[in-house]
Amino acid sequence: MPVTSRYLRVALYSLFILAGAAVAGSWAMRQAEQHTLEESARRGPEQLSLYANSLHTLIERYRALPAVLALDAELINALSQPVTPEIQAGLNQKLKRINGAAQSSTLELLDSTGLAVAASNWDTPTSYVGHNYGFRPYFSQTRSQGTGRFYAVGVTSGIPGYFLSSAVLDAKGRFLGAMVVKLEFPQLEREWSQGNDTLLVSDARGIVFIANDPAWRYRYLRELSDDDRSEISSTRQYHKQPLTPMATRTLRSFGDNSYLMRVSGPQGPEDYVWNSLPLTAEGWTLHLLRRPVVTAEDSRNAALAAIGLWLTLVFLVLFLLQRWRLARMRQRNREELEQLVEARTRDLRTAQDGLVQSAKLAALGQMSAALAHEINQPLTAQRMQLATLRLLLDHGRIEEAYKALTPLEQMLTRMTALTGHLKTYARQSPSGLRERLDLALVVDQSLQLLEPRLKEEHIDLHVNLIRPAWVRGDAIRLEQVLINLLRNALDALHDKPRKRLEIHIEARQQHWNLSVSDSGGGISEAYLGKVFDPFFTTKPVGDGLGLGLAVSYAIVHELGGRLTVCNHADGAQFTLTLPTAEDL
Ligand code: ADP
């Protein structure tokens, strides 16, 4: 691979890994953010209910106050008759005392027209006394239902508060006026503003009237209808406070009353986790707004963890890829090696086949003289016998002529066998043949081929065979081996006075041992290790090629056997060992 393209690949891989790390990191940071948001949204309702409780407790504490005061005989008396300045002064004092003791914001007594006849703040510049509050909804509610409640900005004081009122009735149950307590929430707002969260209370129209940050107050969360506006102005609920809209956009919903909102707050648009809780008793809604804070450490940890995971994954994949590549390379090498070995083996086998064949032909050549003699002799004898036969027939000695035919026939049979056998021997046998055959028969055939020479040289032959000696192999090749061994032995015996040749077959542990031993004087120690080497010969040029034993050795090995040599008393002994083929 060219160097530049490798650099390019490395650069591309690095880029991919870096991009992956960046994606994983930012994804994890986003996940951490989401998690914080969800966690924050999940905690919202719990906190909201705590805040709602504190508001509820505050209101409940004062709810009974106007009802109890409305039963006060002095107040009932005062409203049953025209209020003189003395009575009014007494009432003012009384209300101021009670207001101080109850720690409410203001107490006031309205007559049946809504005119404040006495108030706890009578001695302040914003005194209610003398003002008519008949237009306030709580007054009309009290007149019709006996109690009233209303959140409004004080028209006199300008201070917002919650008005709770109870009807003052005479003994006959006639409506005389209303006892009103006003609660203000600055204390509550102060308490609420201690945390980082924004807390809002909106009325049924969605107008925020309590907020722990004044900037949020008097903003409406949804559009006001004309009816809403006219009612607000007739009840003067928010008096002169200008109402401004608060634009919100829901970015995500976490469930009921829980959202991620983009709010155009006092400091511009910002995202808040917004939880709401309806306060059914008052018809209000409590809102908790929190800025989702994902700490830098959290998101950094998440990003690092994700990048770590990504890199682990990448390196794992790279590692596996590398291992796979290595395994593939090894496999390919092995295959190449196997192919090479196969090709070499094939070449060797071809060479060996060629060698076997040429050795065989060489042997044939050497045998041909003896064979010619062997064939010639019977031919001469036959010619003579034919002449005898003719004479016998001429003389009409039929009986004797018949008798003379028998040796003729025998001789022909022998010659046919000999030539037939020579033909098989000369044929190139296919290598790798594994037929089941009797080793003793191989010995027979070989001896038959060599018979002329054995006879001519007056060999003292001792054959001791076990029949059948089943082995697996190629009969022609085994015969070639045996002929080789026998011819070598005959060569060694050639000039020896004692010409003893022994051939034995013995069974030995699942093997057959075929030994050929002669009395030819043996092989000198120096040559014992060399006789199986190709082209090792001690015979004169023209007599020996030095291939016979090398080829025999190869043939026997190929058949799973062994060929060994040793010297005994007065000659050499070659042993051919072959595994037994089980009887059929
Ligand atoms: P060649 O017969 O053509 O020489 P071989 O491979 O058959 O080739 O034999 C190699 C050599 O081994 C022979 O030249 C001979 O020296 C020795 N040899 C083989 N058989 C015998 C034996 N029976 N006795 C003595 N020497 C032997």
Coordinates of C-alpha atoms and ligand atoms in Angstrom, one line a residue:
M1 CA 0.0 0.0 0.0
P2 CA 1.4 3.4 -0.9
V3 CA 2.6 5.4 2.1
T4 CA 0.4 8.4 1.4
S5 CA -2.8 6.3 1.3
R6 CA -1.8 4.7 4.6
Y7 CA -1.3 8.1 6.2
L8 CA -4.7 9.1 4.7
R9 CA -6.3 6.1 6.2
V10 CA -4.7 6.7 9.7
A11 CA -5.8 10.3 9.5
L12 CA -9.4 9.2 8.5
Y13 CA -9.5 6.7 11.4
S14 CA -8.3 9.3 13.8
L15 CA -10.8 11.8 12.6
F16 CA -13.5 9.2 12.9
I17 CA -12.5 8.4 16.5
L18 CA -12.3 12.0 17.5
A19 CA -15.6 12.8 15.9
G20 CA -17.1 9.8 17.7
A21 CA -15.7 11.0 21.0
A22 CA -17.1 14.5 20.4
V23 CA -20.5 13.1 19.5
A24 CA -20.5 10.8 22.5
G25 CA -19.3 13.6 24.8
S26 CA -22.0 16.0 23.7
W27 CA -24.6 13.4 23.7
A28 CA -23.7 12.5 27.3
M29 CA -23.8 16.1 28.3
R30 CA -27.2 16.5 26.8
Q31 CA -28.3 13.4 28.6
A32 CA -27.0 14.7 31.9
E33 CA -28.9 17.9 31.2
Q34 CA -32.1 16.0 30.5
H35 CA -31.6 14.0 33.6
T36 CA -31.2 17.1 35.7
L37 CA -34.3 18.5 34.1
E38 CA -36.3 15.4 34.8
E39 CA -35.0 15.1 38.3
S40 CA -35.9 18.8 38.9
A41 CA -39.4 18.3 37.5
R42 CA -39.9 15.2 39.6
R43 CA -39.0 17.0 42.8
G44 CA -41.4 19.9 41.9
P45 CA -44.7 18.6 43.2
E46 CA -43.3 17.7 46.6
Q47 CA -41.8 21.2 47.1
L48 CA -45.0 22.8 45.8
S49 CA -47.1 21.0 48.3
L50 CA -44.8 22.2 51.1
Y51 CA -45.3 25.8 49.9
A52 CA -49.0 25.3 49.4
N53 CA -49.2 24.0 53.0
S54 CA -47.6 27.1 54.4
L55 CA -49.9 29.4 52.5
H56 CA -52.9 27.3 53.5
T57 CA -51.9 27.3 57.1
L58 CA -51.6 31.1 57.1
I59 CA -55.0 31.6 55.6
E60 CA -56.7 29.0 57.8
R61 CA -55.3 30.7 60.9
Y62 CA -57.4 33.8 60.1
R63 CA -60.4 32.3 58.5
A64 CA -62.3 32.0 61.8
L65 CA -61.4 35.5 63.0
P66 CA -64.1 37.5 61.2
A67 CA -66.7 34.9 62.0
V68 CA -65.9 35.1 65.8
L69 CA -65.8 38.9 65.8
A70 CA -69.2 39.0 63.9
L71 CA -70.8 37.5 67.0
D72 CA -69.5 40.2 69.3
A73 CA -72.5 41.9 70.9
E74 CA -70.8 45.3 71.0
L75 CA -70.3 45.2 67.2
I76 CA -73.8 44.0 66.6
N77 CA -75.1 46.8 68.8
A78 CA -73.0 49.4 67.1
L79 CA -74.4 48.5 63.7
S80 CA -78.0 48.3 64.9
Q81 CA -78.1 52.0 65.4
P82 CA -76.6 55.2 64.0
V83 CA -72.9 55.2 64.8
T84 CA -72.0 58.2 67.0
P85 CA -68.4 59.4 67.1
E86 CA -68.0 58.0 70.6
I87 CA -69.1 54.6 69.6
Q88 CA -66.9 54.7 66.5
A89 CA -63.9 55.7 68.6
G90 CA -64.6 52.8 71.0
L91 CA -64.9 50.4 68.1
N92 CA -61.7 51.7 66.5
Q93 CA -59.8 51.1 69.7
K94 CA -61.3 47.7 70.1
L95 CA -60.4 46.6 66.6
K96 CA -56.9 47.9 66.9
R97 CA -56.4 45.9 70.1
I98 CA -57.8 42.7 68.6
N99 CA -55.8 43.2 65.4
G100 CA -52.6 43.6 67.5
A101 CA -53.4 40.5 69.4
A102 CA -54.3 38.4 66.4
Q103 CA -51.4 39.8 64.3
S104 CA -53.6 40.3 61.3
S105 CA -52.9 43.2 58.9
T106 CA -56.1 45.1 59.3
L107 CA -59.6 44.6 60.8
E108 CA -62.6 46.7 59.6
L109 CA -66.3 46.8 60.2
L110 CA -68.5 47.6 57.3
D111 CA -72.2 48.6 57.7
S112 CA -75.0 47.3 55.5
T113 CA -74.0 49.6 52.6
G114 CA -70.3 48.7 52.7
L115 CA -69.2 51.8 54.5
A116 CA -66.3 51.3 56.8
V117 CA -67.6 52.4 60.2
A118 CA -64.5 51.4 62.1
A119 CA -61.0 50.0 61.3
S120 CA -57.9 49.0 63.2
N121 CA -55.9 51.5 61.1
W122 CA -58.2 54.4 61.9
D123 CA -55.2 56.4 63.1
T124 CA -53.0 56.0 60.0
P125 CA -53.0 58.1 56.9
T126 CA -54.4 55.2 55.0
S127 CA -57.3 54.7 57.3
Y128 CA -60.3 52.8 55.9
V129 CA -62.8 54.6 58.1
G130 CA -65.3 56.5 56.0
H131 CA -64.6 54.7 52.8
N132 CA -67.2 52.6 51.1
Y133 CA -66.2 49.1 49.9
G134 CA -69.6 48.0 48.7
F135 CA -68.1 47.4 45.2
R136 CA -65.8 44.8 46.5
P137 CA -66.9 41.2 45.7
Y138 CA -66.3 40.0 49.2
F139 CA -68.9 42.4 50.5
S140 CA -71.6 41.3 48.1
Q141 CA -70.6 37.6 48.8
T142 CA -71.0 38.3 52.5
R143 CA -74.3 39.9 52.1
S144 CA -75.6 37.0 50.0
Q145 CA -73.8 34.0 51.4
G146 CA -72.7 35.0 54.9
T147 CA -69.0 34.9 54.1
G148 CA -66.7 36.4 51.5
R149 CA -63.1 36.2 50.4
F150 CA -61.2 38.2 47.9
Y151 CA -57.7 39.0 47.0
A152 CA -57.2 42.6 46.0
V153 CA -54.9 45.6 46.1
G154 CA -56.1 48.0 48.8
V155 CA -57.8 51.0 47.1
T156 CA -57.0 53.1 50.1
S157 CA -53.6 51.7 51.2
G158 CA -52.4 50.4 47.8
I159 CA -51.2 47.4 49.7
P160 CA -52.4 44.0 48.3
G161 CA -54.0 41.6 50.7
Y162 CA -56.5 38.8 51.1
F163 CA -59.8 39.9 52.5
L164 CA -61.8 37.4 54.5
S165 CA -65.2 38.6 55.7
S166 CA -68.2 37.4 57.7
A167 CA -71.7 38.8 58.0
V168 CA -72.8 40.6 61.1
L169 CA -76.4 39.7 61.7
D170 CA -78.9 40.9 64.3
A171 CA -80.9 38.6 66.6
K172 CA -83.4 38.1 63.8
G173 CA -80.8 37.2 61.3
R174 CA -81.0 40.5 59.4
F175 CA -77.8 41.6 57.6
L176 CA -76.3 44.5 59.5
G177 CA -72.9 44.6 57.9
A178 CA -69.6 42.8 57.5
M179 CA -66.6 42.1 59.6
V180 CA -63.5 42.0 57.5
V181 CA -59.9 40.8 58.2
K182 CA -57.2 41.7 55.7
L183 CA -54.1 39.5 55.4
E184 CA -51.0 40.6 53.7
F185 CA -48.3 38.3 52.5
P186 CA -45.0 40.2 52.7
Q187 CA -43.8 37.9 55.5
L188 CA -44.6 34.8 53.4
E189 CA -43.0 36.3 50.3
R190 CA -39.9 37.1 52.3
E191 CA -39.8 33.5 53.5
W192 CA -40.3 32.2 50.0
S193 CA -37.7 34.4 48.5
Q194 CA -34.9 32.7 50.6
G195 CA -34.4 29.9 48.0
N196 CA -33.3 30.3 44.4
D197 CA -36.7 29.2 43.1
T198 CA -39.4 31.6 41.9
L199 CA -42.7 31.1 43.5
L200 CA -45.9 32.6 42.1
V201 CA -49.6 32.5 43.0
S202 CA -52.0 33.2 40.2
D203 CA -55.7 33.8 40.5
A204 CA -58.5 32.1 38.6
R205 CA -57.8 34.4 35.6
G206 CA -54.1 33.6 35.6
I207 CA -52.9 36.9 37.0
V208 CA -49.9 36.5 39.3
F209 CA -50.6 38.4 42.6
I210 CA -48.1 36.8 45.0
A211 CA -44.5 36.4 43.9
N212 CA -41.3 36.1 45.9
D213 CA -39.8 38.4 43.4
P214 CA -41.8 41.6 42.9
A215 CA -40.8 41.8 39.2
W216 CA -43.1 38.9 38.5
R217 CA -46.2 40.3 40.2
Y218 CA -49.2 41.5 38.3
R219 CA -48.3 39.6 35.1
Y220 CA -50.9 37.5 33.5
L221 CA -50.1 34.0 32.2
R222 CA -52.9 33.8 29.7
E223 CA -54.8 36.5 27.6
L224 CA -57.5 38.3 29.5
S225 CA -60.9 38.6 27.9
D226 CA -62.9 41.9 27.8
D227 CA -65.2 40.5 30.5
D228 CA -62.2 39.8 32.7
R229 CA -60.9 43.3 32.2
S230 CA -64.2 45.0 32.9
E231 CA -64.7 42.9 36.0
I232 CA -61.2 43.6 37.2
S233 CA -61.8 47.3 36.8
S234 CA -65.3 47.3 38.4
T235 CA -64.0 45.3 41.5
R236 CA -60.8 47.4 41.3
Q237 CA -59.1 44.1 42.3
Y238 CA -55.7 45.2 41.2
H239 CA -56.5 48.9 41.6
K240 CA -54.0 51.0 39.7
Q241 CA -51.5 48.2 39.2
P242 CA -50.7 47.9 35.5
L243 CA -51.1 44.2 34.3
T244 CA -48.6 43.0 31.8
P245 CA -48.5 39.8 29.9
M246 CA -46.0 37.0 30.5
A247 CA -45.1 35.2 27.3
T248 CA -44.5 31.5 27.8
R249 CA -43.7 28.7 25.4
T250 CA -43.8 25.1 26.4
L251 CA -40.6 23.3 25.3
R252 CA -41.3 20.0 26.8
S253 CA -43.9 18.3 29.0
F254 CA -42.8 16.1 31.9
G255 CA -46.3 15.1 32.9
D256 CA -49.3 16.8 34.5
N257 CA -48.6 20.4 35.5
S258 CA -44.9 19.9 34.9
Y259 CA -43.2 21.5 31.9
L260 CA -40.0 23.0 30.6
M261 CA -41.0 26.5 29.6
R262 CA -39.2 29.3 27.9
V263 CA -40.4 32.4 29.7
S264 CA -39.9 36.0 28.8
G265 CA -39.2 36.8 32.4
P266 CA -38.1 40.1 33.9
Q267 CA -34.5 39.4 32.7
G268 CA -35.5 38.4 29.2
P269 CA -36.3 34.9 27.9
E270 CA -35.1 32.1 30.1
D271 CA -35.9 28.4 30.4
Y272 CA -37.5 27.1 33.6
V273 CA -38.8 23.8 34.9
W274 CA -42.3 24.9 35.7
N275 CA -44.5 23.0 38.2
S276 CA -48.0 24.1 39.1
L277 CA -50.4 23.0 41.8
P278 CA -54.0 24.2 41.9
L279 CA -55.2 25.4 45.3
T280 CA -58.8 24.4 45.0
A281 CA -60.0 26.0 48.2
E282 CA -59.1 29.5 47.0
G283 CA -59.4 29.0 43.3
W284 CA -55.7 29.9 42.9
T285 CA -52.7 28.2 41.4
L286 CA -49.3 27.9 43.0
H287 CA -46.3 27.9 40.6
L288 CA -42.8 26.9 41.2
L289 CA -40.2 28.0 38.6
R290 CA -36.7 26.7 38.7
R291 CA -33.7 27.3 36.5
P292 CA -32.3 23.9 35.6
V293 CA -28.7 23.9 36.9
V294 CA -26.4 21.3 35.4
T295 CA -23.1 21.6 37.2
A296 CA -20.1 21.8 35.0
E297 CA -18.6 18.9 37.0
D298 CA -21.7 16.7 36.3
S299 CA -21.6 17.3 32.6
R300 CA -17.9 16.9 32.4
N301 CA -18.1 13.6 34.3
A302 CA -20.8 12.4 32.0
A303 CA -18.9 13.5 28.9
L304 CA -15.7 11.8 30.1
A305 CA -17.5 8.6 30.9
A306 CA -19.1 8.6 27.5
I307 CA -15.8 9.3 25.8
G308 CA -14.2 6.6 27.8
L309 CA -16.8 4.1 26.8
W310 CA -16.6 5.2 23.2
L311 CA -12.8 4.7 23.2
T312 CA -13.0 1.4 24.9
L313 CA -15.5 0.3 22.2
V314 CA -13.3 1.6 19.4
F315 CA -10.2 -0.1 20.8
L316 CA -12.1 -3.3 21.4
V317 CA -13.3 -3.3 17.8
L318 CA -9.8 -2.5 16.5
F319 CA -8.4 -5.3 18.7
L320 CA -10.9 -7.8 17.4
L321 CA -10.3 -6.6 13.8
Q322 CA -6.6 -7.0 14.2
R323 CA -7.0 -10.5 15.7
W324 CA -9.3 -11.5 12.9
R325 CA -6.8 -10.1 10.3
L326 CA -3.9 -12.0 11.9
A327 CA -5.9 -15.2 12.0
R328 CA -6.8 -14.7 8.4
M329 CA -3.2 -14.1 7.5
R330 CA -2.1 -17.1 9.4
Q331 CA -4.8 -19.2 7.7
R332 CA -3.7 -17.9 4.3
N333 CA -0.1 -18.7 5.1
R334 CA -1.0 -22.1 6.2
E335 CA -3.0 -22.7 3.1
E336 CA -0.1 -21.5 0.9
L337 CA 2.3 -23.8 2.8
E338 CA -0.1 -26.7 2.5
Q339 CA -0.4 -26.1 -1.2
L340 CA 3.4 -25.8 -1.5
V341 CA 3.9 -29.1 0.4
E342 CA 1.3 -30.8 -1.7
A343 CA 2.9 -29.6 -4.9
R344 CA 6.3 -30.7 -3.7
T345 CA 5.0 -34.0 -2.6
R346 CA 3.4 -34.4 -6.1
D347 CA 6.7 -33.5 -7.7
L348 CA 8.5 -35.9 -5.5
R349 CA 6.1 -38.7 -6.2
T350 CA 6.4 -38.2 -9.9
A351 CA 10.2 -38.2 -9.6
Q352 CA 10.0 -41.3 -7.4
D353 CA 7.6 -43.0 -9.8
G354 CA 10.1 -42.3 -12.6
L355 CA 12.9 -43.5 -10.5
V356 CA 11.1 -46.7 -9.6
Q357 CA 10.4 -47.3 -13.2
S358 CA 13.9 -46.7 -14.4
A359 CA 15.3 -48.9 -11.6
K360 CA 12.9 -51.6 -12.7
L361 CA 13.9 -51.3 -16.3
A362 CA 17.5 -51.3 -15.3
A363 CA 16.9 -54.5 -13.4
L364 CA 15.0 -55.9 -16.4
G365 CA 17.9 -55.1 -18.6
Q366 CA 20.3 -56.9 -16.4
M367 CA 18.0 -59.8 -16.1
S368 CA 17.4 -60.1 -19.8
A369 CA 20.5 -62.1 -20.5
A370 CA 19.5 -64.7 -17.9
L371 CA 16.0 -64.6 -19.2
A372 CA 17.1 -65.1 -22.8
H373 CA 19.0 -68.1 -21.6
E374 CA 16.0 -69.3 -19.7
I375 CA 13.8 -69.0 -22.7
N376 CA 16.4 -70.3 -25.1
Q377 CA 17.1 -73.5 -23.2
P378 CA 13.5 -74.7 -23.3
L379 CA 13.1 -73.7 -26.9
T380 CA 16.1 -75.9 -27.9
A381 CA 14.7 -78.7 -25.7
Q382 CA 11.3 -78.3 -27.3
R383 CA 12.8 -78.4 -30.8
M384 CA 14.5 -81.7 -29.9
Q385 CA 11.3 -83.0 -28.3
L386 CA 9.3 -82.0 -31.4
A387 CA 11.8 -84.0 -33.6
T388 CA 11.5 -87.0 -31.3
L389 CA 7.7 -86.6 -31.5
R390 CA 7.8 -86.6 -35.3
L391 CA 9.9 -89.8 -35.3
L392 CA 7.6 -91.5 -32.9
L393 CA 4.6 -90.5 -35.0
D394 CA 6.4 -91.7 -38.2
H395 CA 6.8 -95.0 -36.6
G396 CA 3.2 -95.1 -35.5
R397 CA 4.2 -95.2 -31.8
I398 CA 1.2 -93.1 -30.8
E399 CA 1.3 -94.1 -27.1
E400 CA 4.8 -92.9 -26.6
A401 CA 4.1 -89.7 -28.7
Y402 CA 1.3 -88.8 -26.3
K403 CA 3.7 -89.3 -23.3
A404 CA 6.3 -87.0 -25.0
L405 CA 3.6 -84.2 -25.2
T406 CA 3.4 -83.8 -21.5
P407 CA 6.9 -82.3 -20.8
L408 CA 6.3 -80.0 -23.9
E409 CA 3.1 -78.7 -22.4
Q410 CA 4.7 -78.2 -19.0
M411 CA 7.6 -76.2 -20.6
L412 CA 5.1 -74.0 -22.5
T413 CA 3.1 -73.3 -19.4
R414 CA 6.2 -72.3 -17.6
M415 CA 7.3 -70.0 -20.4
T416 CA 3.9 -68.4 -20.6
A417 CA 3.9 -67.7 -16.9
L418 CA 7.4 -66.2 -17.1
T419 CA 6.7 -63.8 -20.0
G420 CA 3.3 -62.9 -18.5
H421 CA 5.0 -62.1 -15.3
L422 CA 7.7 -60.1 -17.0
K423 CA 5.0 -58.0 -18.6
T424 CA 3.3 -57.2 -15.3
Y425 CA 6.7 -56.3 -13.8
A426 CA 7.7 -53.9 -16.5
R427 CA 4.3 -52.1 -16.4
Q428 CA 4.4 -48.8 -14.5
S429 CA 2.0 -49.4 -11.6
P430 CA -0.2 -46.5 -10.4
S431 CA 1.3 -45.2 -7.1
G432 CA -0.8 -45.3 -4.0
L433 CA -2.3 -48.8 -4.7
R434 CA -3.3 -50.6 -1.6
E435 CA -4.7 -54.0 -2.4
R436 CA -4.8 -56.8 0.1
L437 CA -2.2 -59.4 -1.0
D438 CA -0.3 -62.4 0.3
L439 CA 3.4 -61.7 0.9
A440 CA 4.3 -65.4 0.4
L441 CA 2.9 -65.1 -3.2
V442 CA 5.1 -62.1 -3.8
V443 CA 8.1 -64.3 -2.8
D444 CA 6.9 -67.1 -5.1
Q445 CA 6.6 -64.7 -8.1
S446 CA 10.0 -63.2 -7.4
L447 CA 11.7 -66.5 -7.1
Q448 CA 10.1 -67.7 -10.3
L449 CA 11.5 -64.7 -12.1
L450 CA 15.0 -65.3 -10.7
E451 CA 14.9 -69.1 -11.1
P452 CA 17.3 -69.4 -14.0
R453 CA 20.0 -67.5 -12.1
L454 CA 19.4 -69.4 -8.9
K455 CA 19.8 -72.6 -10.8
E456 CA 22.8 -71.5 -12.8
E457 CA 24.7 -70.3 -9.8
H458 CA 23.8 -73.4 -7.7
I459 CA 22.3 -71.4 -4.9
D460 CA 21.6 -73.2 -1.7
L461 CA 18.1 -71.8 -1.2
H462 CA 16.1 -72.2 2.1
V463 CA 12.6 -70.8 2.0
N464 CA 10.4 -70.8 5.1
L465 CA 7.1 -69.0 4.6
I466 CA 3.9 -68.6 6.5
R467 CA 0.9 -68.6 4.2
P468 CA -1.1 -66.5 3.8
A469 CA 0.7 -63.5 5.1
W470 CA -1.8 -60.8 4.4
V471 CA -0.5 -57.2 3.9
R472 CA -1.8 -54.2 2.2
G473 CA 0.2 -52.8 -0.8
D474 CA 1.1 -52.9 -4.4
A475 CA 2.1 -56.4 -5.5
I476 CA 4.3 -55.3 -8.4
R477 CA 6.2 -52.8 -6.3
L478 CA 6.7 -55.3 -3.5
E479 CA 7.9 -57.8 -6.0
Q480 CA 10.3 -55.1 -7.3
V481 CA 11.6 -54.7 -3.7
L482 CA 12.1 -58.4 -3.2
I483 CA 13.8 -58.9 -6.6
N484 CA 16.2 -56.2 -5.7
L485 CA 17.0 -57.8 -2.3
L486 CA 17.4 -61.2 -4.0
R487 CA 19.6 -59.9 -6.8
N488 CA 21.8 -58.1 -4.4
A489 CA 22.2 -61.3 -2.4
L490 CA 23.0 -63.3 -5.6
D491 CA 25.5 -60.6 -6.5
A492 CA 27.2 -61.0 -3.1
L493 CA 27.1 -64.8 -3.4
H494 CA 28.5 -64.7 -6.9
D495 CA 32.2 -65.6 -6.1
K496 CA 31.6 -67.2 -2.7
P497 CA 32.2 -71.0 -2.3
R498 CA 29.2 -71.3 0.1
K499 CA 26.1 -69.9 -1.5
R500 CA 23.3 -70.0 1.1
L501 CA 20.2 -67.9 0.6
E502 CA 17.5 -67.9 3.2
I503 CA 14.0 -66.3 2.9
H504 CA 11.7 -66.3 6.0
I505 CA 8.4 -64.8 6.8
E506 CA 7.6 -64.4 10.5
A507 CA 4.7 -62.8 12.4
R508 CA 5.7 -60.2 14.9
Q509 CA 3.2 -58.0 16.8
Q510 CA 0.7 -57.1 14.1
H511 CA 3.5 -57.1 11.5
W512 CA 5.0 -59.5 9.0
N513 CA 8.8 -59.7 8.9
L514 CA 10.2 -60.9 5.6
S515 CA 13.9 -61.4 5.8
V516 CA 16.4 -62.2 3.1
S517 CA 19.8 -63.3 4.4
D518 CA 22.8 -64.5 2.5
S519 CA 26.3 -65.8 3.2
G520 CA 27.9 -63.3 0.9
G521 CA 30.2 -61.8 3.5
G522 CA 28.0 -58.9 4.5
I523 CA 28.4 -55.2 4.2
S524 CA 31.4 -53.3 5.7
E525 CA 30.5 -51.3 8.8
A526 CA 31.4 -48.0 7.0
Y527 CA 28.8 -48.7 4.3
L528 CA 26.0 -50.1 6.5
G529 CA 24.5 -46.6 6.9
K530 CA 24.8 -45.8 3.3
V531 CA 23.3 -48.7 1.4
F532 CA 19.9 -47.0 1.2
D533 CA 21.3 -43.8 -0.2
P534 CA 20.6 -43.2 -3.9
F535 CA 23.5 -44.0 -6.2
F536 CA 25.5 -45.7 -3.6
T537 CA 27.0 -48.8 -5.1
T538 CA 30.1 -50.8 -4.7
K539 CA 29.6 -52.6 -8.0
P540 CA 31.6 -51.9 -11.1
V541 CA 30.3 -49.3 -13.6
G542 CA 27.7 -50.9 -15.8
D543 CA 26.7 -53.5 -13.2
G544 CA 25.2 -51.3 -10.5
L545 CA 23.3 -48.1 -10.5
G546 CA 23.0 -47.7 -6.7
L547 CA 19.3 -47.1 -7.0
G548 CA 17.8 -50.5 -6.1
L549 CA 17.8 -50.2 -2.3
A550 CA 17.0 -46.5 -2.4
V551 CA 13.9 -47.1 -4.4
S552 CA 13.0 -50.2 -2.4
Y553 CA 13.3 -48.2 0.8
A554 CA 11.0 -45.5 -0.6
I555 CA 8.4 -48.1 -1.7
V556 CA 8.3 -49.9 1.6
H557 CA 8.0 -46.6 3.5
E558 CA 5.2 -45.5 1.4
L559 CA 3.3 -48.7 2.3
G560 CA 3.8 -47.9 6.0
G561 CA 6.5 -50.4 6.5
R562 CA 10.3 -50.5 7.2
L563 CA 13.3 -51.8 5.4
T564 CA 16.4 -52.5 7.6
V565 CA 19.8 -54.1 7.1
C566 CA 22.2 -55.8 9.4
N567 CA 25.1 -58.2 9.2
H568 CA 24.9 -61.7 10.6
A569 CA 27.5 -64.5 10.9
D570 CA 28.8 -64.6 7.3
G571 CA 26.5 -62.3 5.3
A572 CA 24.0 -59.5 5.2
Q573 CA 20.3 -59.7 6.2
F574 CA 17.7 -57.4 4.9
T575 CA 14.3 -57.3 6.7
L576 CA 11.1 -56.0 5.3
T577 CA 8.5 -55.2 7.9
L578 CA 4.8 -54.5 6.9
P579 CA 1.7 -54.1 9.0
T580 CA -0.7 -57.1 8.9
A581 CA -3.8 -56.6 6.9
E582 CA -6.7 -58.2 9.0
D583 CA -8.3 -61.3 7.5
L584 CA -11.5 -60.8 5.6
Ligands
ADP1 P1 23.3 -51.7 -6.8 O1 22.9 -53.1 -6.5 O2 23.0 -51.1 -8.2 O3 24.7 -51.4 -6.4 P2 21.7 -51.2 -4.5 O4 21.1 -50.0 -4.0 O5 20.8 -52.3 -4.7 O6 22.4 -50.8 -5.8 O7 22.8 -51.7 -3.5 C1 23.7 -50.7 -3.0 C2 25.0 -51.4 -2.5 O8 24.6 -52.1 -1.3 C3 25.5 -52.4 -3.3 O9 26.4 -51.9 -4.3 C4 26.3 -53.3 -2.3 O10 27.5 -52.7 -2.0 C5 25.5 -53.2 -1.1 N1 24.7 -54.4 -0.9 C6 23.4 -54.5 -1.1 N2 23.0 -55.7 -0.8 C7 24.0 -56.4 -0.3 C8 24.3 -57.8 0.2 N3 23.3 -58.7 0.3 N4 25.5 -58.1 0.6 C9 26.5 -57.2 0.5 N5 26.4 -55.9 0.0 C10 25.2 -55.6 -0.4

